[in-house]
Coordinates of C-alpha atoms in Angstrom, one line a residue:
X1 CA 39.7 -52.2 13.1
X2 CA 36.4 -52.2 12.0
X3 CA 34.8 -52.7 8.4
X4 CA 32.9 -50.5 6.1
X5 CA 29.7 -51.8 7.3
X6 CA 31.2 -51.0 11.1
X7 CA 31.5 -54.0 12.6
X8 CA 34.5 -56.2 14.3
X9 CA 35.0 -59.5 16.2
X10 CA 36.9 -58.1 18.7
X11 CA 37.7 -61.9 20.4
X12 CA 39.7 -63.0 17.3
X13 CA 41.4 -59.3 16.6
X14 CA 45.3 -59.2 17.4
X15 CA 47.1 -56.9 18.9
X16 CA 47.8 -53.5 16.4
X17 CA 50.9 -51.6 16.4
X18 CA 50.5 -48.3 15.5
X19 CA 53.2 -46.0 14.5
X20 CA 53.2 -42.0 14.0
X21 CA 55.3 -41.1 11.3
X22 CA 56.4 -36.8 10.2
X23 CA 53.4 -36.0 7.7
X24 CA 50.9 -37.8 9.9
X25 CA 47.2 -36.6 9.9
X26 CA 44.2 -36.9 12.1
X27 CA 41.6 -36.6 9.7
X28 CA 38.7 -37.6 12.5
X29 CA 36.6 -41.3 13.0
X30 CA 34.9 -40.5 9.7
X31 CA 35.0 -42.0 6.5
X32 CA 37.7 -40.3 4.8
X33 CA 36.0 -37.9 2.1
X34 CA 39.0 -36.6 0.7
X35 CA 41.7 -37.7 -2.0
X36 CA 45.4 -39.2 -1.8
X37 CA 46.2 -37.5 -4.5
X38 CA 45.4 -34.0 -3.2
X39 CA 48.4 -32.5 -1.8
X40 CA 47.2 -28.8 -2.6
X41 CA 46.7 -26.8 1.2
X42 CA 43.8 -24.6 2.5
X43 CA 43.9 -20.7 1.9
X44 CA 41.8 -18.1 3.5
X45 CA 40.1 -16.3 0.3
X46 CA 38.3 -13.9 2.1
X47 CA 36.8 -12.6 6.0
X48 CA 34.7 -10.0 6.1
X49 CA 32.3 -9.4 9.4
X50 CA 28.7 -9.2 9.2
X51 CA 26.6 -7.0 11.8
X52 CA 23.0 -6.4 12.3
X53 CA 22.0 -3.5 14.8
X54 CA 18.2 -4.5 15.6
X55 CA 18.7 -6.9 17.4
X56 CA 22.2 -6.5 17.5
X57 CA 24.3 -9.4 16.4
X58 CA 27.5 -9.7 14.8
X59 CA 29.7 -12.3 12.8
X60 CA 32.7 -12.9 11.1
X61 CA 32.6 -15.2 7.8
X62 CA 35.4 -16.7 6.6
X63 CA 35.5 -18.1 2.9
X64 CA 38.3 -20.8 2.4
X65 CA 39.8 -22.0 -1.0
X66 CA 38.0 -25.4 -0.8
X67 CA 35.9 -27.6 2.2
X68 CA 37.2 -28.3 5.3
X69 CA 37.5 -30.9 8.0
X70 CA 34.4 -31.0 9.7
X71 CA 36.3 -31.3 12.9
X72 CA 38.9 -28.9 12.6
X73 CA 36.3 -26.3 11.1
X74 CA 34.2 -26.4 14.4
X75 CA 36.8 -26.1 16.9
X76 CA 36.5 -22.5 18.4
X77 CA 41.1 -22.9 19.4
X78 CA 41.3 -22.7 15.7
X79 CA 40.2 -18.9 15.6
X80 CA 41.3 -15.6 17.7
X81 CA 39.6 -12.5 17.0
X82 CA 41.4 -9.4 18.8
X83 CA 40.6 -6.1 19.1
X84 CA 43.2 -3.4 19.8
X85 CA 41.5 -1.3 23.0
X86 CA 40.8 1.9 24.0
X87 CA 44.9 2.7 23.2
X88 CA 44.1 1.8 19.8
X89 CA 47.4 -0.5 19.7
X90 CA 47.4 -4.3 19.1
X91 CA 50.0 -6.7 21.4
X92 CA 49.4 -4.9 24.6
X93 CA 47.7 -5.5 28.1
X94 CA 44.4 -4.2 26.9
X95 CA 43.2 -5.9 23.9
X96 CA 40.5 -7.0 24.0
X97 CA 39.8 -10.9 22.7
X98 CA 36.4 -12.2 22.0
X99 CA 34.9 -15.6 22.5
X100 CA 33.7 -16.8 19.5
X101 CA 31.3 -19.8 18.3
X102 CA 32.1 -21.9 15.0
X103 CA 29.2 -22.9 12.6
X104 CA 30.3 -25.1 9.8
X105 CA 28.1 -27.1 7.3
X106 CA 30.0 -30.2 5.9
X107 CA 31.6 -29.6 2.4
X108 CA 30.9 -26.1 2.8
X109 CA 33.5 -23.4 2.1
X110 CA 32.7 -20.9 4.6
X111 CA 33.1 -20.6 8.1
X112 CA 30.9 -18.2 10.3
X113 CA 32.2 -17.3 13.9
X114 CA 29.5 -15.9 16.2
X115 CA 31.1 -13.2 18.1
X116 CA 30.0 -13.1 21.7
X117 CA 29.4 -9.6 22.5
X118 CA 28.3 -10.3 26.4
X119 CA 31.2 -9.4 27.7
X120 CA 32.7 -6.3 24.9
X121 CA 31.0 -4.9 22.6
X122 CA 32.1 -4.6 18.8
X123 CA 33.0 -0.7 18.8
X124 CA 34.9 0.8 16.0
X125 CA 39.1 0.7 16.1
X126 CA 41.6 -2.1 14.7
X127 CA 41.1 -6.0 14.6
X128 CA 42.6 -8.8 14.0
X129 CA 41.7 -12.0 12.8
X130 CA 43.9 -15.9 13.2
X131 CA 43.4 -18.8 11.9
X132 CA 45.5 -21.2 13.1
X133 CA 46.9 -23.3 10.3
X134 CA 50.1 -24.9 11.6
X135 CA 48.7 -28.0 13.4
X136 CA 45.1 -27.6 13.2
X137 CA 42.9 -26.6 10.5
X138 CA 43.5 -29.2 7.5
X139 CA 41.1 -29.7 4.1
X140 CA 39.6 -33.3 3.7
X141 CA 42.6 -34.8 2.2
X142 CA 44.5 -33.7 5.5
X143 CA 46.1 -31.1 3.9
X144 CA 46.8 -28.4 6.3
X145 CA 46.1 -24.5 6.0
X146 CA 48.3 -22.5 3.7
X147 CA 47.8 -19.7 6.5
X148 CA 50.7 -17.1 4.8
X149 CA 49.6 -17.7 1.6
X150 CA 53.2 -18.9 0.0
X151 CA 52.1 -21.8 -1.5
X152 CA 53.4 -24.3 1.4
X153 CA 51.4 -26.0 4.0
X154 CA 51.6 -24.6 7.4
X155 CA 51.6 -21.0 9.6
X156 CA 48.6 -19.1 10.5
X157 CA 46.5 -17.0 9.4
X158 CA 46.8 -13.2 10.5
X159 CA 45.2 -10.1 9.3
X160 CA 44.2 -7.0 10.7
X161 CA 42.4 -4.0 9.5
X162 CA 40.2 -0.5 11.1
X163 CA 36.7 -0.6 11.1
X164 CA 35.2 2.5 9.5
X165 CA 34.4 5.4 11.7
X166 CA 30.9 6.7 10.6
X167 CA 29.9 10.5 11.1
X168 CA 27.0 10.8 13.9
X169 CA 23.9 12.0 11.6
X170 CA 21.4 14.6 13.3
X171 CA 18.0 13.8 14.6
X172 CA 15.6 14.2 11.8
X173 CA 11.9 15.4 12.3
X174 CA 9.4 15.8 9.1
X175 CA 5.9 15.1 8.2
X176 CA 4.5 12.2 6.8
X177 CA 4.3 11.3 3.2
X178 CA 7.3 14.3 2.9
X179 CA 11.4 12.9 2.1
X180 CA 13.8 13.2 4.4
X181 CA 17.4 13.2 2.8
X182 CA 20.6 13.2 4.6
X183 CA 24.5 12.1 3.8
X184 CA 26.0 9.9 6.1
X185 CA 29.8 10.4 5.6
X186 CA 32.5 7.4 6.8
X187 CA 36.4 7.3 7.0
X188 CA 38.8 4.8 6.9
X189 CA 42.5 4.3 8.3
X190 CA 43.3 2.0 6.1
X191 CA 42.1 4.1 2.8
X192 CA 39.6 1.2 2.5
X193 CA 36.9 1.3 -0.6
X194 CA 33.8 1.7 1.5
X195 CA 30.2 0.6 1.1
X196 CA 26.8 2.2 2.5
X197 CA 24.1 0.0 3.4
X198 CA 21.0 0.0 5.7
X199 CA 20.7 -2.0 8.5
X200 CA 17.7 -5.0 7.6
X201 CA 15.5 -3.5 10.4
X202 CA 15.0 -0.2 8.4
X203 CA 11.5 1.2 7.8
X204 CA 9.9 -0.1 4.4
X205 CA 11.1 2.0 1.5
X206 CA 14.5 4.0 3.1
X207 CA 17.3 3.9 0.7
X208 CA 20.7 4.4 0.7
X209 CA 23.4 5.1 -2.1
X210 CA 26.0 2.0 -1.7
X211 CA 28.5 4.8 -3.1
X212 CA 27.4 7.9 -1.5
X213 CA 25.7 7.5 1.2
X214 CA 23.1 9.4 0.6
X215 CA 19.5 8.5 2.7
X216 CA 16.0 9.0 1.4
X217 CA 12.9 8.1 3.1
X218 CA 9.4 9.0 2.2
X219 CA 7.3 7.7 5.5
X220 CA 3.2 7.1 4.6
X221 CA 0.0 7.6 5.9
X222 CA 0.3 4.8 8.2
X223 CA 4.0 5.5 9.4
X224 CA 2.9 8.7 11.0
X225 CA 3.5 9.4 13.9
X226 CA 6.6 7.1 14.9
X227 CA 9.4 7.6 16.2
X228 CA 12.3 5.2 13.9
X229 CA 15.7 4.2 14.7
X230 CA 17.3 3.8 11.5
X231 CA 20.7 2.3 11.2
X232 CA 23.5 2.6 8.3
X233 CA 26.1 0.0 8.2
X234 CA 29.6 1.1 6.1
X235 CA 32.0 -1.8 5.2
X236 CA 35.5 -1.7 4.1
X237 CA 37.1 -4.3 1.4
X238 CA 40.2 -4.9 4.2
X239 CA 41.2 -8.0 5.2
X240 CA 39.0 -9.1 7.3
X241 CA 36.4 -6.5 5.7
X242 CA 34.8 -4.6 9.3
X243 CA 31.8 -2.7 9.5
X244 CA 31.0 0.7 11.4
X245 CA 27.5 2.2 11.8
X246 CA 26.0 4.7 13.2
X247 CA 22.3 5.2 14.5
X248 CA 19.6 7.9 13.2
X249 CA 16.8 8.9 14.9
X250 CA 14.0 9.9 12.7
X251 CA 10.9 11.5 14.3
X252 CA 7.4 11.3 11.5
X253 CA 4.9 14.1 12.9
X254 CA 0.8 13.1 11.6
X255 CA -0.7 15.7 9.4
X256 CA -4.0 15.2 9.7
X257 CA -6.3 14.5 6.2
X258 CA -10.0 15.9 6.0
X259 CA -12.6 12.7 6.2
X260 CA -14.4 12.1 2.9
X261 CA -18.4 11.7 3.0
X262 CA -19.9 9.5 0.9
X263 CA -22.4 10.6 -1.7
X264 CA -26.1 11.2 -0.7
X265 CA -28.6 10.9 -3.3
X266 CA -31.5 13.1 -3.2
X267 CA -34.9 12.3 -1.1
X268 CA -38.4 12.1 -1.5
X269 CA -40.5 11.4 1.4
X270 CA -44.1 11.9 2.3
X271 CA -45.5 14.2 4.8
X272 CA -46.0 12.7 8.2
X273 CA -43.4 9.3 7.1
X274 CA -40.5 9.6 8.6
X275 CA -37.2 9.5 6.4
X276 CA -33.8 7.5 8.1
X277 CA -30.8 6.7 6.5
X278 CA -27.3 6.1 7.4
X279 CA -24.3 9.1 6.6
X280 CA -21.2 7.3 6.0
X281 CA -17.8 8.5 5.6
X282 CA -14.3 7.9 5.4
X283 CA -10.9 8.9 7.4
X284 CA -7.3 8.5 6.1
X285 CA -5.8 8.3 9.5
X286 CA -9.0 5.9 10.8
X287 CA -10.0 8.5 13.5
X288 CA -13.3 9.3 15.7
X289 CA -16.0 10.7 13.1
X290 CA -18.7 13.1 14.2
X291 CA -22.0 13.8 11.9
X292 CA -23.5 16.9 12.4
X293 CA -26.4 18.5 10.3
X294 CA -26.0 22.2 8.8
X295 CA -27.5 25.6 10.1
X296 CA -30.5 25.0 6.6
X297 CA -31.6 21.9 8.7
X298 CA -35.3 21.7 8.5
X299 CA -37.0 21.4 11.9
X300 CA -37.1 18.1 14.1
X301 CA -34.2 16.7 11.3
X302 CA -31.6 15.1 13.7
X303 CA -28.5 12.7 12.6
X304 CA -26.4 10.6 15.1
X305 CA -23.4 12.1 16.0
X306 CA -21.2 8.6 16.3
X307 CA -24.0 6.5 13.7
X308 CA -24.8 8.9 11.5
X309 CA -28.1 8.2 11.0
X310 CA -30.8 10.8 9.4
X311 CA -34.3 10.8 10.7
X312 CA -36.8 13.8 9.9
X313 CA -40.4 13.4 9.9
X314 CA -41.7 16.6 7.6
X315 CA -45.5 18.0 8.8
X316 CA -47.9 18.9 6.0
X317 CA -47.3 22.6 5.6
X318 CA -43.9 21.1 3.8
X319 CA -46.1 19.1 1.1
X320 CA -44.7 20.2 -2.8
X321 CA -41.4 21.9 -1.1
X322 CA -37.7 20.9 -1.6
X323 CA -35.5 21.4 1.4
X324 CA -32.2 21.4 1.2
X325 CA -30.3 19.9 4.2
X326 CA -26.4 20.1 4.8
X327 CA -24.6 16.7 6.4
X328 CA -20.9 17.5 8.2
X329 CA -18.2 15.2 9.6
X330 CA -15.9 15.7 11.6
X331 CA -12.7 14.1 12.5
X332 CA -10.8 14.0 15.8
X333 CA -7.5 15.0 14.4
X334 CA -5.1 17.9 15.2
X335 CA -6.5 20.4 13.5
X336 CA -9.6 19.1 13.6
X337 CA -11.1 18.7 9.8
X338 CA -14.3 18.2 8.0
X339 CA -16.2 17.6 5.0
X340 CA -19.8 18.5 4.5
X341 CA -22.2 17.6 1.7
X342 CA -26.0 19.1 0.5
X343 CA -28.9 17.0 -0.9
X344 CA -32.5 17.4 -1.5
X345 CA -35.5 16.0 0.4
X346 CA -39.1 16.7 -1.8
X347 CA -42.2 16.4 0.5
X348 CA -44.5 14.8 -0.9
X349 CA -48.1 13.9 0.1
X350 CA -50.6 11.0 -0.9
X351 CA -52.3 13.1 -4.1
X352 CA -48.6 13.1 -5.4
X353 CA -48.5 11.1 -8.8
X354 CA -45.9 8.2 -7.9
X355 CA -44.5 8.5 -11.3
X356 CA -43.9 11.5 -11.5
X357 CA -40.0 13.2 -10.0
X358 CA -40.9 15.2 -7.1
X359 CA -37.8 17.1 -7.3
X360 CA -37.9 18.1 -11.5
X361 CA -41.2 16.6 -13.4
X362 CA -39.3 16.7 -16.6
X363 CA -36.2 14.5 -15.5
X364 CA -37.2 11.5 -16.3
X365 CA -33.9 9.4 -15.7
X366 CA -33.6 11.0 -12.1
X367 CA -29.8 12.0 -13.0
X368 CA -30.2 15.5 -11.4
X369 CA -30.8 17.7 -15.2
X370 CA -33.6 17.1 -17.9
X371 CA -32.3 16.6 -21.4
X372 CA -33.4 15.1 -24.9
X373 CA -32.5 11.4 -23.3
X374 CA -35.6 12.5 -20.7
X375 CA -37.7 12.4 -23.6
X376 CA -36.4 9.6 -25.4
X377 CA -37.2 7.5 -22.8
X378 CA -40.6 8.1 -22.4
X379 CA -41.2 7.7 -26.7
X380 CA -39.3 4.6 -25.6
X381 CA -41.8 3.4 -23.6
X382 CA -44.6 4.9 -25.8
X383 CA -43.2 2.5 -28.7
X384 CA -42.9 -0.6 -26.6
X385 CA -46.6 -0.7 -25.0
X386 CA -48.1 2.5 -26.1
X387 CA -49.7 5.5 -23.8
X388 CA -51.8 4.1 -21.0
X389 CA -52.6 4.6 -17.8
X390 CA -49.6 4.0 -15.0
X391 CA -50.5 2.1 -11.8
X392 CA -50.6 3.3 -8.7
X393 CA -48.3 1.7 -6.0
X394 CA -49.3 1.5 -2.7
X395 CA -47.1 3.8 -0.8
X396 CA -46.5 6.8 -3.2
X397 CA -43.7 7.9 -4.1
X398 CA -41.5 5.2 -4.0
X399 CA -41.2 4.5 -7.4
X400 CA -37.8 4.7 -9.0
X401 CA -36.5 6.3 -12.6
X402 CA -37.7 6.4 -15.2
X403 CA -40.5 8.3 -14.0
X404 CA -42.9 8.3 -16.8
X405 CA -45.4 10.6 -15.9
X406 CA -43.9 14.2 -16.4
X407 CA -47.2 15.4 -17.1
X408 CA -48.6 14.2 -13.3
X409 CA -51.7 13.1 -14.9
X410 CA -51.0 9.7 -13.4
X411 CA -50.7 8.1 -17.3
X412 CA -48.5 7.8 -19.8
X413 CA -49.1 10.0 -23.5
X414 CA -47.0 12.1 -25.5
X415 CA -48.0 15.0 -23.5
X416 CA -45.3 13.5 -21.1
X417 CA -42.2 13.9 -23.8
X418 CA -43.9 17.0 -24.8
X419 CA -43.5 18.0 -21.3
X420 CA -39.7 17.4 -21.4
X421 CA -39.2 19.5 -24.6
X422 CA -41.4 22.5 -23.1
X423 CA -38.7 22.5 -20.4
X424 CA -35.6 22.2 -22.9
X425 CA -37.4 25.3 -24.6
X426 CA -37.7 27.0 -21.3
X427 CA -33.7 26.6 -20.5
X428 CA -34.5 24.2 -17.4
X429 CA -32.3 21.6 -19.6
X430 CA -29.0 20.4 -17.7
X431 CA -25.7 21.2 -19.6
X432 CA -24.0 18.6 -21.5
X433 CA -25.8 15.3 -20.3
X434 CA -26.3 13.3 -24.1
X435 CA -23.9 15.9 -25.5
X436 CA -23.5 14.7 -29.5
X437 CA -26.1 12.5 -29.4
X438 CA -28.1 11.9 -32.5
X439 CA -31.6 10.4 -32.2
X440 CA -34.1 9.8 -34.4
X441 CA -37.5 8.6 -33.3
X442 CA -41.3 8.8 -33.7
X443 CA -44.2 7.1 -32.2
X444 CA -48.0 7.6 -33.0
X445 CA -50.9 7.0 -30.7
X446 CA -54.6 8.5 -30.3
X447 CA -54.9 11.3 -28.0
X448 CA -57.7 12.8 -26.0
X449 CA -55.5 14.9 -24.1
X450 CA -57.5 18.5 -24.5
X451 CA -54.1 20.1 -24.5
X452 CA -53.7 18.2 -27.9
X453 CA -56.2 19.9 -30.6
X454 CA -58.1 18.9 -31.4
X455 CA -59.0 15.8 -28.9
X456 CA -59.1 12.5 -30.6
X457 CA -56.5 12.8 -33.8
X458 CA -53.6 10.9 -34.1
X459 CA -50.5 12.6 -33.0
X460 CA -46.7 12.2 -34.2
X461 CA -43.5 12.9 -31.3
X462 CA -40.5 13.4 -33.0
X463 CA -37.1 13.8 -31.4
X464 CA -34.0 13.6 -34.0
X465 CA -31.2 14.6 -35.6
X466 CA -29.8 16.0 -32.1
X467 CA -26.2 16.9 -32.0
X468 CA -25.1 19.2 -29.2
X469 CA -26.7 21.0 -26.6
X470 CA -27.3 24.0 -28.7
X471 CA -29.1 22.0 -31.6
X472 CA -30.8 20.4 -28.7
X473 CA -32.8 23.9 -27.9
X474 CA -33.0 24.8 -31.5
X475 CA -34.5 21.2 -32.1
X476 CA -37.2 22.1 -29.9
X477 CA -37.9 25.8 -30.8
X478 CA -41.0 27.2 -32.5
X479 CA -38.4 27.8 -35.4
X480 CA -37.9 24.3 -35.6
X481 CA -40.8 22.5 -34.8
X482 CA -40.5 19.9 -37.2
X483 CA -37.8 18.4 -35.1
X484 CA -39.6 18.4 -31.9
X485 CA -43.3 18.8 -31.5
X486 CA -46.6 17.6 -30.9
X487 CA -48.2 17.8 -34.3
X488 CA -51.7 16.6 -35.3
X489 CA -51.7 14.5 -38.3
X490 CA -54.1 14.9 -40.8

């Protein structure tokens, strides 16, 4: 006999007599773990079989009233799972018994037997489950199973039950980001409470009603096309609680989504430069784009079908004119889609004032309409440094907004807010941009603009008290002068 710490002197040990007695118990070469004063058995609480269809794998847990012998849990002669055959009957020539595999954690409660499929596969009919209690499964204290659940020590474990038999569910075939719905219906011999439930290697977002059975599925953008083998799992509450399943086949077509082209900002360019920039755009389902350029193409314009990149060089005769050119893309879908957007190039030449917008003189901001803010920038920049004369970059027009030089004189004065307002009077005014804005500034400088009479007196720009786009025009009408002018002060 050894001691705690495991050792013996085996030269000065005598001779042991060891005597089995009725009541005896093999609780392993462990330590014992359990108590002397337990005397309550083992029962089985509960078995129900666990099953996963991809990859397919199945196994039967078994929850016990309270830990086990390590030994005894793990021996794979303490269980029998049977299954009844094609005849459907338990106890004859054709069952069909399945190897099975023990996993037990020490102090645990549960037992889970991997079911060998290799040789049978699960398929839906009657089970049954042993545990053998009489001689062989025992709790810690040596205690052996209650198997017949009468309150005495001793006799096995039996129960059988029928699996569900789940309806076969029709192939499905939808579009993406469309539901597919569908009830899967189940019976059970037994008149079994049943459960609905999707196997783990479902597609991300299906459902299933635990009650119902009803299915939804909702595939996306990305998910189409596929073809998805989807299946439901239905469990009974027998004893041992089986599983049935069938599998659905869902097929998600592609519906193809129009590409998006990014915004392109209007162009200036002078004549004989040449102008290159890079289209860019956008496809939901991340297919082959094509660029293409519209029939109102000027000519010698050309963009890269696969890059996208714009190149025109304009000639002379286009100097002061606006073309308007048309970008498309294209996508390789089924049906193939597009999208197709129009800016503005202004051709320019080296007399052009660089401050002055080549596509509208009086937007001064560049935002594509002329307003009151147009001309409250320039008496902005009339207030901060007074008029004077602009500079002259070196490669005109590449100057960006404000452009401050309405006028195209090449200087800044209050002709150049005056310019502004003449347009607003004129209607040229874009709709809504400062809508229910109120301004209310003046600036004063010397002018010897001969537009300004006479030459030499000090003039006042006013632009206030502007509310909406209809007091905008009246501000700037001869019937309202005082609220936008150029006035000589005497």
């Amino acid at each position: 006999m050894a001691p705690y710490d495991g050792r013996s002197v085996l030269s000065e040990a005598e001779s042991l007599l060891f005597v089995v007695r009725p009541g005896f118990g093999d609780i392993g070469a462990y330590e014992f773990a359990g108590s002397s004063l337990d005397f309550v058995p083992p029962e089985v609480v509960d078995a129900f079989l666990v099953r996963t269809v991809f990859p397919p794998k199945a196994e039967v847990h078994i929850e016990f009233s309270e830990p086990l012998d390590t030994i005894d849990a793990r021996a794979a002669a303490n269980y029998e799972l049977r299954g009844a055959g094609a005849n459907g009957t338990l106890g004859d020539g054709d069952d069909v018994v399945y190897r099975v595999q023990p996993r037990y954690m020490t102090g645990s409660t549960r037992v889970v037997l991997e079911v060998d499929e290799s040789t049978a596969p699960l398929v839906p009919g009657l089970f049954q489950l042993t545990v053998r209690g009489s001689s062989t499964i025992r709790d810690r204290s040596a205690n052996p199973l209650d198997g017949d659940g009468d309150g005495t020590a001793g006799g096995d474990f039996v129960a059988a039950n029928h699996a569900p038999i789940v309806d076969a569910v029709p192939d499905q075939v939808l579009d993406e980001k469309t539901t597919v719905t569908f009830d899967v219906a189940a019976t059970d011999a037994d008149g079994d409470r049943l459960t609905f439930s999707l196997d783990p290697s479902a597609p991300e977002g299906a459902t299933i009603d635990s009650q119902t059975g009803r299915f939804q599925w909702t595939p996306s953008e990305d998910e189409g096309p596929g073809v998805y083998q989807v299946a439901v799992q239905v469990r009974d509450d027998g004893i041992p609680s089986l599983t049935g399943w069938t599998v659905v086949t869902i097929t998600v077509r592609e519906v193809n989504d129009p590409p998006a082209l990014d915004p392109i900002p209007d162009q200036v360019v002078r004549a004989g430069t040449r102008l290159e920039w890079m289209a860019t755009a956008t496809d939901p389902e991340k297919g082959r784009l094509t660029f293409s350029l519209g029939d109102n193409a000027p000519s010698g314009a050309t963009i890269g079908a696969s890059s996208g990149r714009f190149s025109w060089t304009p000639d002379a005769s286009l100097i002061g004119q606006t073309v308007d050119v048309t970008v498309v893309v294209t996508d390789d879908g089924e049906p193939r889609l597009s999208d197709e957007t129009t800016f503005r190039i202004a051709v320019t030449d080296e007399s052009t004032t660089p401050w002055q917008n080549p596509l509208d003189p009086a937007d001064v901001n560049g935002d594509g309409g002329v307003s009151p803010i147009d001309a409250l920038i320039l008496i902005d920049a009339l207030v901060e440094k007074g008029a004077r004369d602009l500079p002259v970059p070196p490669r005109p027009p590449e100057v960006p907004p404000p452009y401050l030089d309405p006028s195209g004189d090449n200087s800044l004065s209050p002709i150049d807010p005056l310019t502004v307002i003449e347009a607003l009077v004129e209607g040229t005014g874009g709709e809504g941009e400062a809508s229910g804005f109120v301004a209310s500034r003046s600036t004063s400088h010397r002018s010897t603009d001969t537009r300004v009479e006479p030459p030499g007196e000090l003039c006042e720009v006013a632009v206030d008290a502007v509310f909406d786009e209809w007091e905008r025009l009246l501000a700037s009408s001869k019937s309202h002068r005082a609220r936008g002018r150029v006035a000589r002060r005497g």
